[in-house]
Coordinates of C-alpha atoms and ligand atoms in Angstrom, one line a residue:
M489 CA 244.6 152.6 168.8
K490 CA 242.1 149.8 169.3
I491 CA 238.6 150.8 168.3
S492 CA 235.2 149.1 167.7
I493 CA 232.5 150.2 165.4
I494 CA 229.0 149.3 166.5
G495 CA 226.7 149.1 163.4
T496 CA 228.3 148.3 160.0
G497 CA 225.9 150.1 157.7
Y498 CA 227.1 152.9 155.4
V499 CA 228.8 155.2 157.9
G500 CA 230.1 152.3 160.0
L501 CA 231.7 150.4 157.2
V502 CA 233.3 153.5 155.5
S503 CA 234.5 154.9 158.9
G504 CA 235.8 151.5 160.2
T505 CA 237.6 150.7 157.0
C506 CA 239.2 154.1 156.7
F507 CA 240.2 154.2 160.4
A508 CA 241.9 150.8 159.8
D509 CA 243.7 152.4 156.8
L510 CA 245.0 155.1 159.1
G511 CA 246.7 152.4 161.1
H512 CA 244.2 151.7 163.9
S513 CA 243.1 148.2 164.9
V514 CA 239.4 148.1 164.0
I515 CA 236.6 145.6 164.8
C516 CA 233.3 146.3 163.1
L517 CA 230.2 144.8 164.6
D518 CA 226.8 144.2 163.1
K519 CA 223.8 142.0 164.0
D520 CA 223.5 140.8 160.4
K521 CA 225.4 137.5 160.3
T522 CA 225.4 137.2 156.5
K523 CA 226.7 140.7 156.1
I524 CA 229.5 140.0 158.6
K525 CA 230.4 136.8 156.8
S526 CA 230.8 138.4 153.4
L527 CA 232.6 141.5 154.8
S528 CA 235.1 139.2 156.5
Q529 CA 235.8 137.7 153.1
G530 CA 236.4 141.2 151.7
E531 CA 233.1 141.6 150.0
S532 CA 231.6 145.0 150.5
S533 CA 227.9 145.3 151.2
I534 CA 227.7 148.7 149.5
Y535 CA 229.0 150.3 146.3
E536 CA 231.2 153.2 147.2
P537 CA 234.1 154.3 145.0
G538 CA 237.5 153.3 146.4
L539 CA 236.1 151.3 149.3
D540 CA 236.7 147.8 148.0
E541 CA 240.4 148.2 147.7
I542 CA 240.9 149.7 151.2
L543 CA 238.6 147.0 152.7
K544 CA 240.6 144.1 151.2
R545 CA 244.0 145.7 152.0
N546 CA 243.1 146.2 155.7
I547 CA 241.6 142.7 156.1
Q548 CA 244.8 141.3 154.7
N549 CA 247.0 143.5 157.0
K550 CA 244.8 142.2 159.9
R551 CA 244.0 145.7 160.9
L552 CA 240.3 145.2 160.2
S553 CA 238.0 142.4 161.3
F554 CA 234.2 141.9 161.6
T555 CA 232.1 140.3 164.4
T556 CA 228.6 139.8 165.6
S557 CA 229.8 139.5 169.2
Y558 CA 229.5 142.4 171.6
K559 CA 231.8 140.5 174.0
I560 CA 234.6 140.9 171.4
A561 CA 233.6 144.4 170.4
C562 CA 233.6 145.7 174.0
Q563 CA 237.3 144.8 174.5
T564 CA 238.4 148.2 173.3
D565 CA 239.3 151.7 174.4
L566 CA 236.9 153.4 172.1
L567 CA 233.4 152.4 170.9
I568 CA 232.1 154.2 167.9
L569 CA 228.3 154.0 167.5
C570 CA 227.1 154.0 163.9
I571 CA 223.6 152.6 164.5
D572 CA 220.9 153.6 162.0
T573 CA 218.1 155.9 163.4
P574 CA 215.4 155.8 160.7
A575 CA 212.4 158.1 160.9
K576 CA 209.2 156.8 162.5
K577 CA 205.9 157.7 160.7
T578 CA 205.7 160.7 163.1
G579 CA 209.1 161.9 161.9
E580 CA 210.6 161.2 165.3
P581 CA 213.9 159.2 164.9
N582 CA 213.5 155.5 165.8
L583 CA 216.0 154.8 168.5
S584 CA 215.0 151.1 169.1
N585 CA 218.2 149.7 167.4
L586 CA 220.3 152.0 169.4
K587 CA 218.6 151.0 172.6
L588 CA 219.1 147.3 171.9
S589 CA 222.7 148.0 171.2
L590 CA 223.2 149.9 174.5
K591 CA 221.7 146.9 176.4
S592 CA 224.3 144.6 174.8
I593 CA 227.1 147.1 175.5
S594 CA 226.1 147.4 179.2
R595 CA 226.0 143.6 179.5
D596 CA 229.5 143.0 178.0
L597 CA 231.4 146.1 179.1
K598 CA 234.4 145.2 181.3
K599 CA 236.0 148.7 181.9
D600 CA 235.4 152.5 181.8
I601 CA 235.2 153.5 178.1
F602 CA 235.0 156.3 175.6
I603 CA 231.8 156.2 173.5
V604 CA 231.7 158.2 170.3
T605 CA 228.4 158.7 168.6
K606 CA 228.6 159.1 164.8
S607 CA 225.0 158.3 164.1
T608 CA 222.7 161.3 163.6
V609 CA 220.8 161.3 166.9
P610 CA 218.3 163.7 168.4
I611 CA 219.5 166.3 170.8
G612 CA 220.0 164.8 174.2
T613 CA 220.7 161.3 173.0
N614 CA 224.3 161.3 174.0
Q615 CA 223.4 162.2 177.5
Y616 CA 220.8 159.4 177.4
I617 CA 223.5 156.9 176.3
K618 CA 225.8 157.9 179.1
N619 CA 223.0 157.6 181.7
F620 CA 221.8 154.3 180.3
I621 CA 225.1 152.6 180.4
E622 CA 226.3 154.1 183.7
N623 CA 223.0 153.1 185.4
S624 CA 223.1 149.5 184.0
S625 CA 226.8 148.8 184.5
S626 CA 229.4 149.7 187.0
F627 CA 231.6 151.6 184.5
K628 CA 232.1 155.3 183.7
I629 CA 231.4 156.6 180.2
N630 CA 233.1 159.5 178.5
I631 CA 230.6 160.4 175.9
I632 CA 231.7 162.2 172.7
S633 CA 229.5 163.4 169.8
N634 CA 231.4 163.3 166.5
P635 CA 228.8 163.7 163.8
E636 CA 229.5 162.3 160.4
F637 CA 229.5 164.5 157.2
L638 CA 230.3 161.8 154.7
K639 CA 228.4 162.0 151.4
E640 CA 227.5 158.7 149.7
G641 CA 229.3 158.4 146.4
C642 CA 232.4 160.2 147.7
A643 CA 232.5 159.0 151.3
V644 CA 236.1 157.7 151.2
Q645 CA 237.3 161.0 149.8
D646 CA 235.3 162.9 152.4
F647 CA 236.8 160.7 155.2
F648 CA 240.4 161.4 154.2
F649 CA 239.8 165.1 153.3
P650 CA 237.2 166.3 155.7
S651 CA 236.0 169.9 155.6
R652 CA 236.0 169.8 159.5
I653 CA 235.8 167.4 162.4
V654 CA 233.1 168.4 164.9
I655 CA 233.7 167.1 168.4
G656 CA 231.2 167.5 171.2
C657 CA 232.7 166.5 174.5
E658 CA 233.0 167.5 178.1
S659 CA 236.4 166.3 179.2
K660 CA 240.1 166.9 178.4
A661 CA 240.6 163.1 178.2
S662 CA 237.9 163.0 175.5
R663 CA 239.6 165.7 173.5
E664 CA 242.9 163.9 173.7
I665 CA 241.6 160.6 172.6
M666 CA 239.8 162.2 169.6
K667 CA 243.1 164.0 168.7
E668 CA 244.8 160.6 168.8
L669 CA 242.1 159.0 166.7
Y670 CA 242.4 161.5 163.9
A671 CA 246.1 162.3 164.2
P672 CA 247.1 160.1 161.2
L673 CA 245.1 162.3 158.9
G674 CA 247.6 165.1 159.6
L675 CA 244.9 167.8 159.6
P676 CA 245.7 171.4 160.8
S677 CA 244.3 172.2 164.2
Q678 CA 241.7 174.6 162.8
K679 CA 239.9 171.7 161.2
F680 CA 238.9 170.5 164.7
I681 CA 235.9 172.2 166.1
Y682 CA 235.2 171.5 169.8
M683 CA 231.9 172.2 171.4
K684 CA 229.3 171.1 173.8
V685 CA 227.8 167.6 173.2
Q686 CA 224.3 169.1 172.5
S687 CA 225.8 171.7 170.1
A688 CA 227.5 168.9 168.1
E689 CA 224.2 166.9 167.9
L690 CA 222.4 170.0 166.6
T691 CA 225.3 170.9 164.2
K692 CA 224.6 167.7 162.3
Y693 CA 220.9 168.5 161.8
A694 CA 221.7 172.1 161.1
S695 CA 224.2 171.2 158.3
N696 CA 221.9 168.7 156.6
S697 CA 218.8 171.0 156.9
F698 CA 220.7 174.0 155.6
L699 CA 221.7 172.0 152.5
A700 CA 218.2 170.7 152.1
T701 CA 216.9 174.2 152.4
K702 CA 219.3 175.4 149.7
I703 CA 218.0 172.7 147.4
S704 CA 214.4 173.6 148.1
F705 CA 215.3 177.3 147.5
I706 CA 216.8 176.7 144.1
N707 CA 213.9 174.3 143.2
K708 CA 211.4 177.1 144.1
I709 CA 213.4 179.5 141.9
S710 CA 213.2 176.9 139.1
Q711 CA 209.4 176.9 139.4
I712 CA 209.4 180.7 138.9
A713 CA 211.9 180.3 136.1
D714 CA 209.6 177.9 134.3
H715 CA 206.9 180.5 134.2
A716 CA 209.2 183.5 133.5
N717 CA 210.9 181.8 130.6
A718 CA 214.2 182.2 132.5
D719 CA 217.0 179.6 132.7
I720 CA 217.9 178.0 136.0
H721 CA 221.4 177.3 134.9
E722 CA 222.1 180.9 134.2
I723 CA 220.5 181.9 137.5
K724 CA 222.6 179.4 139.4
K725 CA 225.7 180.9 137.9
G726 CA 224.4 184.4 138.7
I727 CA 223.8 183.7 142.3
G728 CA 226.4 181.0 143.0
S729 CA 229.3 183.2 142.1
D730 CA 228.6 185.3 145.1
S731 CA 231.0 183.7 147.6
R732 CA 228.4 184.3 150.4
I733 CA 226.1 182.0 148.6
G734 CA 228.4 179.5 146.8
N735 CA 227.4 177.3 143.9
E736 CA 227.3 173.9 145.6
F737 CA 223.9 172.3 146.3
L738 CA 222.2 174.7 143.9
N739 CA 221.2 172.1 141.3
A740 CA 217.5 172.2 140.7
G741 CA 215.9 168.9 140.0
L742 CA 213.1 166.6 141.0
G743 CA 214.0 166.9 144.7
Y744 CA 216.3 165.6 147.4
G745 CA 216.1 162.0 148.5
G746 CA 218.3 159.4 150.3
S747 CA 218.4 158.2 153.9
C748 CA 219.6 161.5 155.4
F749 CA 217.9 164.8 154.2
P750 CA 214.3 163.6 154.3
K751 CA 214.8 161.9 157.7
D752 CA 216.7 164.8 159.3
I753 CA 214.3 167.5 158.1
K754 CA 211.4 165.4 159.6
A755 CA 213.4 165.0 162.8
L756 CA 213.9 168.7 163.2
I757 CA 210.2 169.4 162.6
N758 CA 209.4 166.8 165.2
F759 CA 211.9 168.4 167.6
E760 CA 210.3 171.9 167.0
K761 CA 206.8 170.5 167.6
K762 CA 207.9 168.8 170.8
F763 CA 209.3 172.1 172.1
K764 CA 206.4 174.2 170.7
I765 CA 208.8 176.1 168.4
D766 CA 207.3 177.4 165.1
H767 CA 208.2 174.7 162.5
S768 CA 207.1 176.6 159.3
L769 CA 210.6 176.9 157.7
F770 CA 211.4 173.2 157.6
S771 CA 207.8 172.2 156.8
V772 CA 208.0 174.5 153.7
V773 CA 211.4 172.9 152.7
E774 CA 209.8 169.5 152.8
E775 CA 206.7 170.8 151.0
I776 CA 208.7 172.3 148.2
N777 CA 210.6 169.0 147.8
N778 CA 207.3 167.3 147.4
Q779 CA 205.9 169.9 145.0
Q780 CA 208.9 169.6 142.8
F781 CA 208.3 165.9 142.4
F782 CA 204.7 166.5 141.3
I783 CA 205.6 169.3 139.0
F784 CA 208.0 166.9 137.2
Y785 CA 205.3 164.2 137.1
K786 CA 202.8 166.6 135.7
K787 CA 205.2 167.7 132.9
I788 CA 205.3 164.0 131.9
I789 CA 201.5 163.5 132.0
D790 CA 200.8 166.8 130.2
A791 CA 203.4 166.1 127.4
I792 CA 202.3 162.5 126.8
G793 CA 198.6 163.2 127.4
Q794 CA 196.5 161.4 130.1
K795 CA 194.7 159.3 127.5
R796 CA 197.8 158.0 125.8
L797 CA 199.5 157.2 129.0
K798 CA 198.1 153.7 129.4
R799 CA 199.5 152.9 125.9
S800 CA 202.9 154.5 126.6
S801 CA 206.1 153.0 127.8
F802 CA 209.1 154.8 129.3
M803 CA 212.8 154.3 129.6
I804 CA 214.0 155.4 133.0
W805 CA 217.7 156.3 133.6
G806 CA 218.9 156.2 137.2
L807 CA 217.4 154.4 140.2
S808 CA 219.8 155.2 143.1
F809 CA 219.0 158.4 145.1
K810 CA 222.1 160.0 143.6
P811 CA 225.0 159.0 141.4
N812 CA 227.9 156.8 142.4
T813 CA 226.0 154.8 145.0
N814 CA 223.8 151.7 144.8
D815 CA 221.6 153.1 147.7
V816 CA 218.0 153.3 146.7
R817 CA 216.6 154.2 150.1
D818 CA 214.1 157.1 149.7
S819 CA 215.1 157.4 146.1
I820 CA 212.9 159.8 144.1
A821 CA 213.4 157.6 141.1
L822 CA 211.7 154.7 142.8
R823 CA 208.9 157.0 144.0
L824 CA 208.3 158.1 140.5
I825 CA 208.4 154.5 139.2
R826 CA 205.8 153.4 141.9
L827 CA 203.5 156.2 140.8
L828 CA 203.8 155.5 137.1
T829 CA 203.6 151.7 136.9
D830 CA 199.9 151.5 137.4
Q831 CA 199.3 154.2 134.8
V832 CA 201.6 153.2 131.9
K833 CA 202.1 150.2 129.7
H834 CA 205.7 149.4 130.5
L835 CA 208.8 150.8 132.2
Y836 CA 212.3 150.0 131.1
L837 CA 214.8 150.7 133.9
Y838 CA 218.5 151.1 133.9
D839 CA 221.1 152.1 136.5
P840 CA 224.8 151.4 136.4
E841 CA 224.9 150.0 140.0
A842 CA 221.5 149.9 141.7
I843 CA 219.5 147.4 139.7
R844 CA 219.9 144.5 142.2
E845 CA 218.9 146.8 145.1
S846 CA 215.8 148.2 143.2
H847 CA 214.5 144.6 142.6
V848 CA 213.8 144.3 146.3
Y849 CA 211.7 147.5 146.4
L850 CA 209.9 147.0 143.1
S851 CA 209.3 143.2 143.1
Q852 CA 205.5 143.6 143.1
Y853 CA 205.3 145.2 139.7
S854 CA 205.0 143.1 136.6
N855 CA 205.3 145.8 133.9
I856 CA 209.0 146.5 134.6
T857 CA 212.0 145.3 132.6
Y858 CA 215.6 145.9 133.8
C859 CA 218.0 146.8 131.0
K860 CA 221.6 145.7 130.5
N861 CA 222.7 149.1 129.3
A862 CA 221.3 152.6 128.9
Y863 CA 220.1 152.0 125.4
E864 CA 218.6 148.5 125.5
H865 CA 214.8 148.7 124.7
M866 CA 215.1 152.4 123.9
Q867 CA 213.1 151.7 120.7
S868 CA 210.2 150.3 122.8
A869 CA 209.9 153.4 124.8
N870 CA 207.9 156.5 124.0
A871 CA 210.0 158.8 126.1
L872 CA 213.1 158.9 128.3
I873 CA 213.0 160.0 131.9
L874 CA 216.3 160.8 133.6
C875 CA 216.1 160.6 137.4
T876 CA 219.7 160.3 138.6
E877 CA 222.6 162.1 137.0
W878 CA 225.1 159.3 136.6
P879 CA 228.1 160.6 134.5
E880 CA 227.4 158.1 131.7
F881 CA 224.0 159.7 131.1
Q882 CA 225.3 163.2 130.8
N883 CA 226.7 162.9 127.2
P884 CA 224.2 160.5 125.7
E885 CA 224.5 158.9 122.2
I886 CA 222.0 161.2 120.5
K887 CA 221.6 158.8 117.5
K888 CA 220.3 156.1 119.8
L889 CA 217.9 158.6 121.5
H890 CA 216.3 159.0 118.1
S891 CA 214.7 155.6 118.4
L892 CA 212.3 157.0 121.2
K893 CA 208.8 156.7 119.7
D894 CA 207.6 160.2 120.8
K895 CA 211.0 161.8 120.7
K896 CA 210.7 163.3 124.2
I897 CA 213.1 163.5 127.1
F898 CA 212.2 164.5 130.7
D899 CA 215.4 165.5 132.4
G900 CA 214.7 165.3 136.2
R901 CA 218.2 166.5 137.1
N902 CA 218.8 169.2 134.4
V903 CA 222.0 167.7 133.3
L904 CA 221.5 167.1 129.6
N905 CA 222.5 169.6 127.0
K906 CA 219.1 171.1 126.0
E907 CA 220.5 172.8 122.8
V908 CA 222.0 169.5 121.5
I909 CA 218.8 167.6 122.2
L910 CA 216.5 170.2 120.6
K911 CA 218.9 170.4 117.6
A912 CA 218.5 166.6 117.2
G913 CA 214.7 167.1 116.9
I914 CA 213.9 165.7 120.3
E915 CA 211.7 167.6 122.7
Y916 CA 213.3 168.5 126.0
F917 CA 211.6 169.0 129.4
G918 CA 213.7 170.1 132.4
L919 CA 212.9 171.9 135.6
G920 CA 213.4 175.6 135.2
S921 CA 215.3 175.3 132.0
Ligands
LIG2211 C1 224.1 164.1 153.1 C2 225.1 165.2 153.4 O1 225.5 165.9 152.2 C3 226.4 164.7 154.1 O2 227.2 165.7 154.5 C4 225.9 163.9 155.4 O3 227.0 163.3 156.0 C5 224.9 162.8 154.9 O4 223.8 163.4 154.3 C6 224.5 162.1 156.2 O5 223.7 162.7 157.0 O6 224.9 161.0 156.5 P1 224.0 162.2 151.2 O7 222.6 162.0 151.6 O8 224.9 161.1 151.0 O9 224.8 163.2 152.2 O10 223.9 162.9 149.7 P2 223.9 164.4 149.2 O11 225.0 164.5 148.2 O12 223.9 165.4 150.2 O13 222.6 164.4 148.3 C7 221.3 164.3 149.0 C8 220.2 164.5 148.0 O14 220.1 165.9 147.6 C9 220.3 163.7 146.7 O15 219.0 163.1 146.4 C10 220.7 164.6 145.7 O16 220.3 164.3 144.4 C11 220.0 165.9 146.2 N1 220.7 167.1 145.6 C12 222.0 167.4 146.0 C13 220.0 168.0 144.8 O17 218.8 167.8 144.5 N2 220.6 169.2 144.4 C14 221.8 169.5 144.7 O18 222.3 170.5 144.3 C15 222.5 168.6 145.6

């Protein structure tokens, strides 16, 4: 099948590359000429395990190509929209990129077409897309909402082994084309969940907000555990082994970040406000996420002492919003760094993949040094702060941690072995443990 992906960001690039690997002929469009040039040469714009190899293979096989031209992208049976919809200050999703794209599509469309929306869009957007293009061109649109559930860091794995494929559509023809699109995955029919377009739009928000709620829930329990001298790891085991609860997304830490959860929770609150529905649940989820950040920050300040802070330096492990990605958008680590830089002597930062990306966001600070490895400059730091649980941080070389001047570790993801660290004579500060 010939398909075009509109918007070659995270979701667009992973989906386009993987659809090509399934045997489809894929053209990915983006307005960023530099990105398109390097992608055409097989250079990925993101770090995602497994992606590079599939990208190069499919460019070589001529199943995958890149363009900035809507004229070329519109010569297809199926357009897949993967345009970013960042949150405005009000929390409302910003649809201006999507609208610009729709104008170009209407201009260059030459026939009736199926349009699949993978971007997370507010409820009602798919109908808006259909109306917009049908009113500004002479062609009929079959609109399909097919929300994306890929997780950064294991997006390729998620693509090939999806938990489910949600399809919101209104016609038999749309169902058929989606079956054809995903047929090479060889999934059992129960993996396909068909529904109304609006239900599919809301399903995406409901999934992400449920997971964010689960994280805020365990974070709230970790706050109680801190005061009750209980251990959040034991509690996680205790509740997660109930199959109705499950143990995924029950890791307490310094809060959720990234380009999805914070934005989607804000969008839901905004939607509730618009329709005058009580928005207390998701507002509290957001508030707890914020609280957790300040609780962790306060642990650092209290342990070091406000007065000594100006003379203290910190080693920070992890800059990306989660492990196995170089994405630093809405990263809690960067938020903490911004808050600390003015108050401390120096920060030594290390991340296995996200140093180059962090430069862009932290360029205004002069008291920052990027380290070549996790232990470089350890002896210049008073304490270590772990913000992102990259696997290489989880079994640290204890001997090297000994060179920390104050012998203190703040574990923002609760992944270090507390017993081992305490045994080595180093103070340990986690969240609920
Ligand atoms: C999330 C969803 O998990 C995907 O299903 C969805 O497709 C994607 O958003 C999207 O809307 O595009 P992602 O943002 O890549 O995926 O990352 P997650 O693994 O969900 O993690 C989000 C944040 O929650 C991270 O900051 C992570 O550190 C935090 N988290 C996760 C916790 O604090 N505790 C946990 O137990 C799990």
